[in-house]
PDB file of C-alpha atoms in Angstrom:
ATOM      1  CA  MET A   1     -96.221  -5.108  57.917  1.00  0.00           C
ATOM      2  CA  SER A   2     -98.789  -6.963  55.922  1.00  0.00           C
ATOM      3  CA  SER A   3     -98.089 -10.637  55.512  1.00  0.00           C
ATOM      4  CA  SER A   4     -98.896 -10.358  51.809  1.00  0.00           C
ATOM      5  CA  ARG A   5     -95.804  -8.209  51.314  1.00  0.00           C
ATOM      6  CA  THR A   6     -93.264 -10.593  52.854  1.00  0.00           C
ATOM      7  CA  ARG A   7     -91.674 -13.760  51.581  1.00  0.00           C
ATOM      8  CA  PRO A   8     -93.382 -17.112  52.305  1.00  0.00           C
ATOM      9  CA  ALA A   9     -90.320 -18.374  54.219  1.00  0.00           C
ATOM     10  CA  ALA A  10     -90.464 -15.385  56.562  1.00  0.00           C
ATOM     11  CA  ARG A  11     -94.176 -15.916  57.123  1.00  0.00           C
ATOM     12  CA  ARG A  12     -93.634 -19.599  57.936  1.00  0.00           C
ATOM     13  CA  THR A  13     -90.922 -18.781  60.447  1.00  0.00           C
ATOM     14  CA  ALA A  14     -93.164 -16.137  61.980  1.00  0.00           C
ATOM     15  CA  ARG A  15     -95.901 -18.710  62.484  1.00  0.00           C
ATOM     16  CA  VAL A  16     -93.437 -21.099  64.145  1.00  0.00           C
ATOM     17  CA  LEU A  17     -92.469 -18.324  66.544  1.00  0.00           C
ATOM     18  CA  GLY A  18     -96.162 -17.593  67.075  1.00  0.00           C
ATOM     19  CA  LEU A  19     -96.753 -21.205  68.099  1.00  0.00           C
ATOM     20  CA  ALA A  20     -93.789 -21.025  70.470  1.00  0.00           C
ATOM     21  CA  SER A  21     -95.120 -17.820  72.017  1.00  0.00           C
ATOM     22  CA  ALA A  22     -98.596 -19.284  72.366  1.00  0.00           C
ATOM     23  CA  GLY A  23     -97.296 -22.454  74.010  1.00  0.00           C
ATOM     24  CA  LEU A  24     -95.069 -20.567  76.411  1.00  0.00           C
ATOM     25  CA  GLY A  25     -97.784 -18.057  77.221  1.00  0.00           C
ATOM     26  CA  VAL A  26    -100.392 -20.711  78.046  1.00  0.00           C
ATOM     27  CA  ALA A  27     -97.928 -22.688  80.180  1.00  0.00           C
ATOM     28  CA  MET A  28     -96.837 -19.613  82.138  1.00  0.00           C
ATOM     29  CA  LEU A  29    -100.400 -18.540  82.830  1.00  0.00           C
ATOM     30  CA  ARG A  30    -101.728 -22.000  83.714  1.00  0.00           C
ATOM     31  CA  ASP A  31     -98.814 -23.296  85.787  1.00  0.00           C
ATOM     32  CA  PRO A  32     -96.346 -20.577  86.832  1.00  0.00           C
ATOM     33  CA  LYS A  33     -95.017 -22.770  89.647  1.00  0.00           C
ATOM     34  CA  GLY A  34     -94.232 -25.592  87.218  1.00  0.00           C
ATOM     35  CA  VAL A  35     -92.447 -23.202  84.856  1.00  0.00           C
ATOM     36  CA  ALA A  36     -90.482 -21.767  87.774  1.00  0.00           C
ATOM     37  CA  ARG A  37     -89.492 -25.263  88.891  1.00  0.00           C
ATOM     38  CA  VAL A  38     -88.320 -26.309  85.407  1.00  0.00           C
ATOM     39  CA  SER A  39     -86.402 -23.016  85.074  1.00  0.00           C
ATOM     40  CA  GLY A  40     -84.710 -23.382  88.470  1.00  0.00           C
ATOM     41  CA  VAL A  41     -86.229 -20.231  89.990  1.00  0.00           C
ATOM     42  CA  ASP A  42     -88.944 -21.851  92.127  1.00  0.00           C
ATOM     43  CA  ASP A  43     -87.214 -20.477  95.223  1.00  0.00           C
ATOM     44  CA  SER A  44     -88.016 -16.891  94.204  1.00  0.00           C
ATOM     45  CA  ALA A  45     -91.325 -15.251  95.122  1.00  0.00           C
ATOM     46  CA  THR A  46     -90.573 -12.472  92.635  1.00  0.00           C
ATOM     47  CA  ALA A  47     -90.178 -14.971  89.805  1.00  0.00           C
ATOM     48  CA  LEU A  48     -93.514 -16.583  90.643  1.00  0.00           C
ATOM     49  CA  SER A  49     -95.240 -13.216  90.309  1.00  0.00           C
ATOM     50  CA  VAL A  50     -93.400 -12.206  87.124  1.00  0.00           C
ATOM     51  CA  ILE A  51     -93.905 -15.444  85.165  1.00  0.00           C
ATOM     52  CA  PRO A  52     -97.667 -14.848  84.547  1.00  0.00           C
ATOM     53  CA  LEU A  53     -96.870 -11.356  83.250  1.00  0.00           C
ATOM     54  CA  VAL A  54     -94.311 -12.808  80.855  1.00  0.00           C
ATOM     55  CA  GLY A  55     -96.921 -15.361  79.783  1.00  0.00           C
ATOM     56  CA  ALA A  56     -99.388 -12.590  78.942  1.00  0.00           C
ATOM     57  CA  ARG A  57     -96.669 -10.851  76.940  1.00  0.00           C
ATOM     58  CA  GLU A  58     -95.978 -14.048  75.004  1.00  0.00           C
ATOM     59  CA  LEU A  59     -99.640 -14.354  74.053  1.00  0.00           C
ATOM     60  CA  LEU A  60     -99.596 -10.779  72.762  1.00  0.00           C
ATOM     61  CA  HIS A  61     -96.589 -11.700  70.588  1.00  0.00           C
ATOM     62  CA  ALA A  62     -98.364 -14.839  69.377  1.00  0.00           C
ATOM     63  CA  LEU A  63    -101.395 -13.222  67.738  1.00  0.00           C
ATOM     64  CA  PRO A  64     -99.673 -11.214  64.959  1.00  0.00           C
ATOM     65  CA  LEU A  65     -96.948 -13.836  64.482  1.00  0.00           C
ATOM     66  CA  LEU A  66     -99.507 -16.592  63.937  1.00  0.00           C
ATOM     67  CA  ALA A  67    -101.046 -14.286  61.311  1.00  0.00           C
ATOM     68  CA  GLY A  68     -97.717 -14.459  59.437  1.00  0.00           C
ATOM     69  CA  ARG A  69     -96.364 -11.011  60.288  1.00  0.00           C
ATOM     70  CA  PRO A  70     -92.599 -11.478  60.761  1.00  0.00           C
ATOM     71  CA  GLY A  71     -92.059  -7.812  61.597  1.00  0.00           C
ATOM     72  CA  TRP A  72     -93.558  -8.555  65.002  1.00  0.00           C
ATOM     73  CA  ALA A  73     -90.516 -10.720  65.751  1.00  0.00           C
ATOM     74  CA  TRP A  74     -88.867  -7.469  66.846  1.00  0.00           C
ATOM     75  CA  THR A  75     -91.193  -7.433  69.870  1.00  0.00           C
ATOM     76  CA  ARG A  76     -89.935 -10.892  70.769  1.00  0.00           C
ATOM     77  CA  VAL A  77     -86.337  -9.711  70.351  1.00  0.00           C
ATOM     78  CA  ALA A  78     -87.003  -6.969  72.893  1.00  0.00           C
ATOM     79  CA  GLY A  79     -88.638  -9.451  75.267  1.00  0.00           C
ATOM     80  CA  ASP A  80     -85.723 -11.873  74.824  1.00  0.00           C
ATOM     81  CA  ALA A  81     -83.260  -9.164  75.844  1.00  0.00           C
ATOM     82  CA  VAL A  82     -85.207  -8.525  79.056  1.00  0.00           C
ATOM     83  CA  ASP A  83     -85.550 -12.238  79.838  1.00  0.00           C
ATOM     84  CA  LEU A  84     -81.892 -13.047  79.214  1.00  0.00           C
ATOM     85  CA  THR A  85     -80.798 -10.135  81.394  1.00  0.00           C
ATOM     86  CA  ALA A  86     -83.024 -11.324  84.250  1.00  0.00           C
ATOM     87  CA  MET A  87     -81.860 -14.916  83.843  1.00  0.00           C
ATOM     88  CA  GLY A  88     -78.229 -13.804  83.862  1.00  0.00           C
ATOM     89  CA  VAL A  89     -78.793 -12.046  87.178  1.00  0.00           C
ATOM     90  CA  ALA A  90     -80.545 -15.125  88.559  1.00  0.00           C
ATOM     91  CA  LEU A  91     -77.657 -17.383  87.465  1.00  0.00           C
ATOM     92  CA  SER A  92     -75.218 -15.385  89.557  1.00  0.00           C
ATOM     93  CA  HIS A  93     -77.168 -16.384  92.697  1.00  0.00           C
ATOM     94  CA  ARG A  94     -77.774 -20.059  91.985  1.00  0.00           C
ATOM     95  CA  GLY A  95     -75.723 -23.235  91.902  1.00  0.00           C
ATOM     96  CA  GLY A  96     -76.278 -26.951  92.129  1.00  0.00           C
ATOM     97  CA  GLU A  97     -79.393 -28.462  90.598  1.00  0.00           C
ATOM     98  CA  ARG A  98     -81.249 -25.139  90.344  1.00  0.00           C
ATOM     99  CA  GLY A  99     -78.253 -23.603  88.593  1.00  0.00           C
ATOM    100  CA  ARG A 100     -78.170 -26.475  86.093  1.00  0.00           C
ATOM    101  CA  ARG A 101     -81.877 -26.095  85.296  1.00  0.00           C
ATOM    102  CA  LEU A 102     -81.542 -22.346  84.945  1.00  0.00           C
ATOM    103  CA  ARG A 103     -78.566 -22.690  82.578  1.00  0.00           C
ATOM    104  CA  THR A 104     -80.581 -25.094  80.423  1.00  0.00           C
ATOM    105  CA  ALA A 105     -83.545 -22.694  80.350  1.00  0.00           C
ATOM    106  CA  THR A 106     -81.228 -19.776  79.534  1.00  0.00           C
ATOM    107  CA  ALA A 107     -79.704 -21.694  76.616  1.00  0.00           C
ATOM    108  CA  ALA A 108     -83.203 -22.460  75.288  1.00  0.00           C
ATOM    109  CA  VAL A 109     -84.208 -18.795  75.503  1.00  0.00           C
ATOM    110  CA  ALA A 110     -80.948 -17.764  73.796  1.00  0.00           C
ATOM    111  CA  GLY A 111     -81.686 -20.177  70.946  1.00  0.00           C
ATOM    112  CA  LEU A 112     -85.166 -18.725  70.482  1.00  0.00           C
ATOM    113  CA  ALA A 113     -83.691 -15.225  70.649  1.00  0.00           C
ATOM    114  CA  ALA A 114     -81.359 -16.038  67.750  1.00  0.00           C
ATOM    115  CA  LEU A 115     -84.303 -17.284  65.684  1.00  0.00           C
ATOM    116  CA  ASP A 116     -86.309 -14.187  66.638  1.00  0.00           C
ATOM    117  CA  LEU A 117     -83.488 -11.904  65.522  1.00  0.00           C
ATOM    118  CA  LEU A 118     -83.036 -13.768  62.236  1.00  0.00           C
ATOM    119  CA  THR A 119     -86.762 -13.577  61.485  1.00  0.00           C
ATOM    120  CA  ALA A 120     -86.903  -9.878  62.361  1.00  0.00           C
ATOM    121  CA  ALA A 121     -83.910  -9.112  60.135  1.00  0.00           C
ATOM    122  CA  ARG A 122     -85.468 -11.047  57.241  1.00  0.00           C
ATOM    123  CA  SER A 123     -88.671  -9.070  57.630  1.00  0.00           C
ATOM    124  CA  ARG A 124     -86.744  -5.837  57.234  1.00  0.00           C
ATOM    125  CA  ARG A 125     -85.000  -7.036  54.082  1.00  0.00           C
ATOM    126  CA  ALA A 126     -88.305  -8.289  52.696  1.00  0.00           C
ATOM    127  CA  GLY A 127     -89.840  -4.883  53.419  1.00  0.00           C
ATOM    128  CA  SER A 128     -87.081  -3.168  51.456  1.00  0.00           C
ATOM    129  CA  ARG A 129     -87.645  -5.472  48.480  1.00  0.00           C
ATOM    130  CA  SER A 130     -91.407  -4.903  48.738  1.00  0.00           C
ATOM    131  CA  ALA A 131     -90.831  -1.152  48.631  1.00  0.00           C
ATOM    132  CA  ALA A 132     -88.839  -1.582  45.430  1.00  0.00           C
ATOM    133  CA  ARG A 133     -91.580  -3.769  43.946  1.00  0.00           C
ATOM    134  CA  GLU A 134     -94.149  -1.049  44.632  1.00  0.00           C
ATOM    135  CA  LEU A 135     -92.153   1.457  42.603  1.00  0.00           C
ATOM    136  CA  LEU A 136     -90.603  -0.641  39.850  1.00  0.00           C
ATOM    137  CA  PRO A 137     -92.367  -1.986  36.760  1.00  0.00           C
ATOM    138  CA  SER A 138     -93.484  -5.593  37.133  1.00  0.00           C
ATOM    139  CA  SER A 139     -90.878  -6.897  34.678  1.00  0.00           C
ATOM    140  CA  ALA A 140     -87.860  -5.725  36.702  1.00  0.00           C
ATOM    141  CA  PRO A 141     -85.273  -8.316  37.852  1.00  0.00           C
ATOM    142  CA  TRP A 142     -85.961  -8.209  41.593  1.00  0.00           C
ATOM    143  CA  LYS A 143     -82.766  -9.940  42.682  1.00  0.00           C
ATOM    144  CA  SER A 144     -80.788  -6.819  41.756  1.00  0.00           C
ATOM    145  CA  ALA A 145     -83.401  -4.197  42.601  1.00  0.00           C
ATOM    146  CA  ILE A 146     -82.053  -1.223  44.552  1.00  0.00           C
ATOM    147  CA  ASP A 147     -84.309   0.976  46.700  1.00  0.00           C
ATOM    148  CA  VAL A 148     -82.824   4.240  48.026  1.00  0.00           C
ATOM    149  CA  SER A 149     -84.253   7.318  49.673  1.00  0.00           C
ATOM    150  CA  ALA A 150     -83.136  10.689  51.006  1.00  0.00           C
ATOM    151  CA  ALA A 151     -84.638  13.878  52.399  1.00  0.00           C
ATOM    152  CA  ALA A 152     -83.747  17.535  52.754  1.00  0.00           C
ATOM    153  CA  THR A 153     -85.426  20.699  54.008  1.00  0.00           C
ATOM    154  CA  VAL A 154     -85.581  23.554  51.498  1.00  0.00           C
ATOM    155  CA  ASN A 155     -86.344  27.060  52.731  1.00  0.00           C
ATOM    156  CA  ARG A 156     -89.046  27.675  50.156  1.00  0.00           C
ATOM    157  CA  PRO A 157     -92.834  26.988  50.109  1.00  0.00           C
ATOM    158  CA  PRO A 158     -94.041  23.606  48.773  1.00  0.00           C
ATOM    159  CA  GLN A 159     -95.685  25.057  45.659  1.00  0.00           C
ATOM    160  CA  GLU A 160     -92.450  26.746  44.569  1.00  0.00           C
ATOM    161  CA  VAL A 161     -90.359  23.644  45.264  1.00  0.00           C
ATOM    162  CA  HIS A 162     -92.825  21.450  43.356  1.00  0.00           C
ATOM    163  CA  ALA A 163     -92.858  23.826  40.400  1.00  0.00           C
ATOM    164  CA  ARG A 164     -89.067  23.626  40.083  1.00  0.00           C
ATOM    165  CA  TRP A 165     -89.023  19.820  40.149  1.00  0.00           C
ATOM    166  CA  HIS A 166     -92.055  19.599  37.854  1.00  0.00           C
ATOM    167  CA  ASP A 167     -89.921  20.850  34.951  1.00  0.00           C
ATOM    168  CA  PHE A 168     -88.020  17.609  34.369  1.00  0.00           C
ATOM    169  CA  SER A 169     -85.835  19.231  31.713  1.00  0.00           C
ATOM    170  CA  ARG A 170     -84.113  21.182  34.503  1.00  0.00           C
ATOM    171  CA  LEU A 171     -83.309  18.132  36.641  1.00  0.00           C
ATOM    172  CA  PRO A 172     -79.746  17.860  35.192  1.00  0.00           C
ATOM    173  CA  GLU A 173     -79.021  21.205  36.880  1.00  0.00           C
ATOM    174  CA  PHE A 174     -78.723  19.394  40.192  1.00  0.00           C
ATOM    175  CA  MET A 175     -78.728  15.675  39.308  1.00  0.00           C
ATOM    176  CA  ALA A 176     -75.034  15.273  38.560  1.00  0.00           C
ATOM    177  CA  HIS A 177     -75.288  11.916  36.793  1.00  0.00           C
ATOM    178  CA  VAL A 178     -78.192  12.952  34.552  1.00  0.00           C
ATOM    179  CA  ARG A 179     -76.995  14.423  31.290  1.00  0.00           C
ATOM    180  CA  GLU A 180     -80.318  15.315  29.686  1.00  0.00           C
ATOM    181  CA  VAL A 181     -84.068  15.076  30.189  1.00  0.00           C
ATOM    182  CA  ARG A 182     -86.220  16.118  27.253  1.00  0.00           C
ATOM    183  CA  PRO A 183     -89.951  15.865  26.462  1.00  0.00           C
ATOM    184  CA  ALA A 184     -91.080  12.650  24.759  1.00  0.00           C
ATOM    185  CA  GLY A 185     -94.835  13.189  24.614  1.00  0.00           C
ATOM    186  CA  ILE A 186     -97.554  14.170  27.063  1.00  0.00           C
ATOM    187  CA  GLY A 187     -96.367  13.263  30.545  1.00  0.00           C
ATOM    188  CA  ARG A 188     -93.335  11.445  29.157  1.00  0.00           C
ATOM    189  CA  TRP A 189     -89.642  12.327  29.292  1.00  0.00           C
ATOM    190  CA  HIS A 190     -86.538  10.878  27.668  1.00  0.00           C
ATOM    191  CA  TRP A 191     -83.636  10.527  30.140  1.00  0.00           C
ATOM    192  CA  VAL A 192     -79.926  10.176  29.382  1.00  0.00           C
ATOM    193  CA  ALA A 193     -77.725   9.401  32.386  1.00  0.00           C
ATOM    194  CA  GLU A 194     -74.169   8.390  33.151  1.00  0.00           C
ATOM    195  CA  ALA A 195     -73.482   4.887  34.442  1.00  0.00           C
ATOM    196  CA  PRO A 196     -70.393   3.426  36.134  1.00  0.00           C
ATOM    197  CA  GLY A 197     -67.565   2.863  33.668  1.00  0.00           C
ATOM    198  CA  ARG A 198     -68.237   6.109  31.759  1.00  0.00           C
ATOM    199  CA  ARG A 199     -71.146   4.504  29.941  1.00  0.00           C
ATOM    200  CA  THR A 200     -74.538   6.089  29.319  1.00  0.00           C
ATOM    201  CA  VAL A 201     -77.988   4.653  29.826  1.00  0.00           C
ATOM    202  CA  GLU A 202     -81.282   5.928  28.408  1.00  0.00           C
ATOM    203  CA  TRP A 203     -84.945   5.432  29.091  1.00  0.00           C
ATOM    204  CA  VAL A 204     -88.346   7.032  28.657  1.00  0.00           C
ATOM    205  CA  ALA A 205     -90.292   7.647  31.855  1.00  0.00           C
ATOM    206  CA  GLU A 206     -93.898   8.639  32.337  1.00  0.00           C
ATOM    207  CA  VAL A 207     -95.433  10.637  35.167  1.00  0.00           C
ATOM    208  CA  VAL A 208     -98.030   8.311  36.683  1.00  0.00           C
ATOM    209  CA  GLU A 209     -99.180  10.545  39.538  1.00  0.00           C
ATOM    210  CA  GLU A 210     -98.889  14.216  40.369  1.00  0.00           C
ATOM    211  CA  SER A 211    -100.453  16.362  43.081  1.00  0.00           C
ATOM    212  CA  PRO A 212     -99.333  20.014  42.788  1.00  0.00           C
ATOM    213  CA  GLY A 213     -97.321  21.043  45.806  1.00  0.00           C
ATOM    214  CA  GLU A 214     -97.432  17.531  47.271  1.00  0.00           C
ATOM    215  CA  ARG A 215     -96.134  14.662  45.146  1.00  0.00           C
ATOM    216  CA  ILE A 216     -94.741  13.507  41.773  1.00  0.00           C
ATOM    217  CA  ARG A 217     -94.376   9.825  40.874  1.00  0.00           C
ATOM    218  CA  TRP A 218     -92.797   8.472  37.686  1.00  0.00           C
ATOM    219  CA  ARG A 219     -91.594   5.178  36.231  1.00  0.00           C
ATOM    220  CA  SER A 220     -89.714   3.971  33.186  1.00  0.00           C
ATOM    221  CA  LEU A 221     -91.476   2.459  30.198  1.00  0.00           C
ATOM    222  CA  PRO A 222     -90.628  -0.941  28.666  1.00  0.00           C
ATOM    223  CA  GLY A 223     -87.345  -0.980  26.771  1.00  0.00           C
ATOM    224  CA  ALA A 224     -85.407   1.097  29.298  1.00  0.00           C
ATOM    225  CA  ASP A 225     -81.685   0.393  29.643  1.00  0.00           C
ATOM    226  CA  VAL A 226     -82.275   0.435  33.402  1.00  0.00           C
ATOM    227  CA  GLU A 227     -85.808  -0.094  34.657  1.00  0.00           C
ATOM    228  CA  ASN A 228     -86.498   2.458  37.360  1.00  0.00           C
ATOM    229  CA  ALA A 229     -89.149   4.452  39.149  1.00  0.00           C
ATOM    230  CA  GLY A 230     -89.296   7.234  41.692  1.00  0.00           C
ATOM    231  CA  VAL A 231     -91.433   9.469  43.823  1.00  0.00           C
ATOM    232  CA  VAL A 232     -90.729  12.856  45.340  1.00  0.00           C
ATOM    233  CA  GLU A 233     -92.928  14.326  48.076  1.00  0.00           C
ATOM    234  CA  PHE A 234     -93.163  17.922  49.248  1.00  0.00           C
ATOM    235  CA  ARG A 235     -94.350  18.509  52.812  1.00  0.00           C
ATOM    236  CA  PRO A 236     -94.486  21.738  54.837  1.00  0.00           C
ATOM    237  CA  ALA A 237     -91.590  21.727  57.295  1.00  0.00           C
ATOM    238  CA  PRO A 238     -92.378  22.125  61.014  1.00  0.00           C
ATOM    239  CA  GLY A 239     -92.581  25.690  62.234  1.00  0.00           C
ATOM    240  CA  ASP A 240     -93.207  27.090  58.757  1.00  0.00           C
ATOM    241  CA  GLN A 241     -89.532  26.557  57.932  1.00  0.00           C
ATOM    242  CA  GLY A 242     -89.915  25.723  54.260  1.00  0.00           C
ATOM    243  CA  THR A 243     -90.486  22.331  52.635  1.00  0.00           C
ATOM    244  CA  GLU A 244     -89.367  18.824  53.452  1.00  0.00           C
ATOM    245  CA  VAL A 245     -88.409  17.145  50.173  1.00  0.00           C
ATOM    246  CA  ARG A 246     -88.426  13.336  50.346  1.00  0.00           C
ATOM    247  CA  VAL A 247     -87.143  11.335  47.371  1.00  0.00           C
ATOM    248  CA  ARG A 248     -87.359   7.592  46.897  1.00  0.00           C
ATOM    249  CA  LEU A 249     -85.896   5.808  43.889  1.00  0.00           C
ATOM    250  CA  ALA A 250     -85.964   2.161  42.876  1.00  0.00           C
ATOM    251  CA  TYR A 251     -84.090   0.691  39.958  1.00  0.00           C
ATOM    252  CA  ALA A 252     -82.533  -2.509  38.647  1.00  0.00           C
ATOM    253  CA  GLN A 253     -78.821  -1.758  38.655  1.00  0.00           C
ATOM    254  CA  PRO A 254     -76.736  -3.395  35.911  1.00  0.00           C
ATOM    255  CA  GLY A 255     -74.424  -6.013  37.342  1.00  0.00           C
ATOM    256  CA  GLY A 256     -76.498  -6.725  40.462  1.00  0.00           C
ATOM    257  CA  LYS A 257     -74.556  -6.846  43.720  1.00  0.00           C
ATOM    258  CA  ALA A 258     -71.198  -6.785  41.965  1.00  0.00           C
ATOM    259  CA  GLY A 259     -72.174  -3.648  40.062  1.00  0.00           C
ATOM    260  CA  LYS A 260     -73.235  -1.987  43.292  1.00  0.00           C
ATOM    261  CA  ALA A 261     -69.930  -2.815  44.959  1.00  0.00           C
ATOM    262  CA  VAL A 262     -67.926  -1.348  42.073  1.00  0.00           C
ATOM    263  CA  ALA A 263     -70.104   1.780  42.085  1.00  0.00           C
ATOM    264  CA  LYS A 264     -69.431   2.303  45.798  1.00  0.00           C
ATOM    265  CA  LEU A 265     -65.700   1.888  45.232  1.00  0.00           C
ATOM    266  CA  PHE A 266     -65.747   4.895  42.938  1.00  0.00           C
ATOM    267  CA  GLY A 267     -67.931   7.036  45.162  1.00  0.00           C
ATOM    268  CA  GLU A 268     -71.050   6.465  43.059  1.00  0.00           C
ATOM    269  CA  ALA A 269     -73.259   4.668  45.591  1.00  0.00           C
ATOM    270  CA  PRO A 270     -76.949   5.285  44.822  1.00  0.00           C
ATOM    271  CA  ASP A 271     -77.809   6.649  48.271  1.00  0.00           C
ATOM    272  CA  GLN A 272     -74.847   9.020  48.101  1.00  0.00           C
ATOM    273  CA  GLN A 273     -75.943  10.269  44.698  1.00  0.00           C
ATOM    274  CA  VAL A 274     -79.450  11.050  45.926  1.00  0.00           C
ATOM    275  CA  ARG A 275     -78.186  12.932  48.984  1.00  0.00           C
ATOM    276  CA  ASP A 276     -75.769  14.966  46.880  1.00  0.00           C
ATOM    277  CA  ASP A 277     -78.455  15.737  44.300  1.00  0.00           C
ATOM    278  CA  LEU A 278     -80.820  16.968  47.008  1.00  0.00           C
ATOM    279  CA  ALA A 279     -78.089  19.162  48.490  1.00  0.00           C
ATOM    280  CA  ARG A 280     -77.601  20.809  45.098  1.00  0.00           C
ATOM    281  CA  PHE A 281     -81.369  21.171  44.645  1.00  0.00           C
ATOM    282  CA  LYS A 282     -81.538  22.950  47.993  1.00  0.00           C
ATOM    283  CA  GLN A 283     -78.731  25.327  46.950  1.00  0.00           C
ATOM    284  CA  ILE A 284     -80.455  26.187  43.685  1.00  0.00           C
ATOM    285  CA  LEU A 285     -83.794  26.947  45.349  1.00  0.00           C
ATOM    286  CA  GLU A 286     -82.296  28.956  48.197  1.00  0.00           C
ATOM    287  CA  THR A 287     -79.403  30.767  46.487  1.00  0.00           C
ATOM    288  CA  GLY A 288     -80.056  30.410  42.758  1.00  0.00           C
ATOM    289  CA  GLN A 289     -76.775  28.589  42.109  1.00  0.00           C
ATOM    290  CA  VAL A 290     -74.702  25.532  42.944  1.00  0.00           C
ATOM    291  CA  VAL A 291     -71.268  25.953  44.499  1.00  0.00           C
ATOM    292  CA  ARG A 292     -68.854  23.079  44.018  1.00  0.00           C
ATOM    293  CA  SER A 293     -65.306  22.350  42.932  1.00  0.00           C
ATOM    294  CA  GLU A 294     -64.398  22.543  39.252  1.00  0.00           C
ATOM    295  CA  GLY A 295     -62.383  19.383  39.839  1.00  0.00           C
ATOM    296  CA  THR A 296     -65.425  17.403  41.001  1.00  0.00           C
ATOM    297  CA  PRO A 297     -68.447  18.752  39.122  1.00  0.00           C
ATOM    298  CA  GLU A 298     -70.157  15.362  39.255  1.00  0.00           C
ATOM    299  CA  GLY A 299     -69.560  14.507  42.909  1.00  0.00           C
ATOM    300  CA  PRO A 300     -66.731  12.631  44.682  1.00  0.00           C
ATOM    301  CA  LEU A 301     -65.633  10.384  41.805  1.00  0.00           C
ATOM    302  CA  ALA A 302     -62.260   8.824  42.565  1.00  0.00           C
ATOM    303  CA  ARG A 303     -60.770   9.703  39.171  1.00  0.00           C
ATOM    304  CA  ARG A 304     -61.437  13.416  39.766  1.00  0.00           C
ATOM    305  CA  MET A 305     -60.292  13.821  43.364  1.00  0.00           C
ATOM    306  CA  ALA A 306     -56.725  14.729  42.360  1.00  0.00           C
ATOM    307  CA  LYS A 307     -57.943  17.682  40.261  1.00  0.00           C
ATOM    308  CA  GLN A 308     -59.854  19.575  42.955  1.00  0.00           C
ATOM    309  CA  GLN A 309     -59.786  23.353  42.689  1.00  0.00           C
ATOM    310  CA  PRO A 310     -61.361  26.176  44.731  1.00  0.00           C
ATOM    311  CA  ALA A 311     -65.145  26.178  44.527  1.00  0.00           C
ATOM    312  CA  VAL A 312     -66.792  28.556  42.059  1.00  0.00           C
ATOM    313  CA  PRO A 313     -70.464  29.377  41.455  1.00  0.00           C
ATOM    314  CA  ARG A 314     -72.278  27.376  38.796  1.00  0.00           C
ATOM    315  CA  SER A 315     -75.637  28.793  37.719  1.00  0.00           C
TER     316      SER A 315
END
């Protein structure tokens, strides 16, 4: 992950971990016997041979971390797990002064491991926000930005699958929460969609990139009720088994985290919507129709669950 795409706090923490890795690595390579003595394992020939190898590993961690790449903290997390396991085994065979030193060293490694894990987790969250920033217009409120994705394999060639999605006016056929998509100028479409609470939201989106049979990218224009953007990619499936359709959407959901929680309560979580929409898209391309319950034509909304009826075809 590029350091330019992560938060400054995560980069600073990464550099601190890089300094720690560099210091440990140099010490282990220059004076393995001293490190073994401080750690309480100076009575082990195996430890004396392993410590330089661990030092070399620490230096490898240090380089990208010092460059401010917090994603590399995951490599330290993996190394911490190995070290703590080995130290736990060593503790079971040592007591007295060596046991005390080894317990102190183990506690220090555990503390670093916690910081490593925190930094690694922050890098993942920062990456998710960066992905949303890449898709969304620059004016979107990032604190409530949602980034979701889903994929499905459709047993049709990429050109045919692309052609069906290319006609945005037909998206409501499988996007259950989209009421209407109509032309609004060259490369522009006016969307009307349902929102939690039986409200509607509207926006005009423009197609900003399109490669026939490969990719379509769009984004909302200023003035949208909900700023959003998306990209759908069409890739040949392995073994000539149709097309892999990958969809990624980013939008600023009304109500922020609270709005998301309420949406999930009613079965309207964004990731669930995308998966369900892709399942219907697959049905349309492969069978020419969507089969679902009359009682739940828009997906598993809580208010409709009591009215389920036998499934019937819907063209």
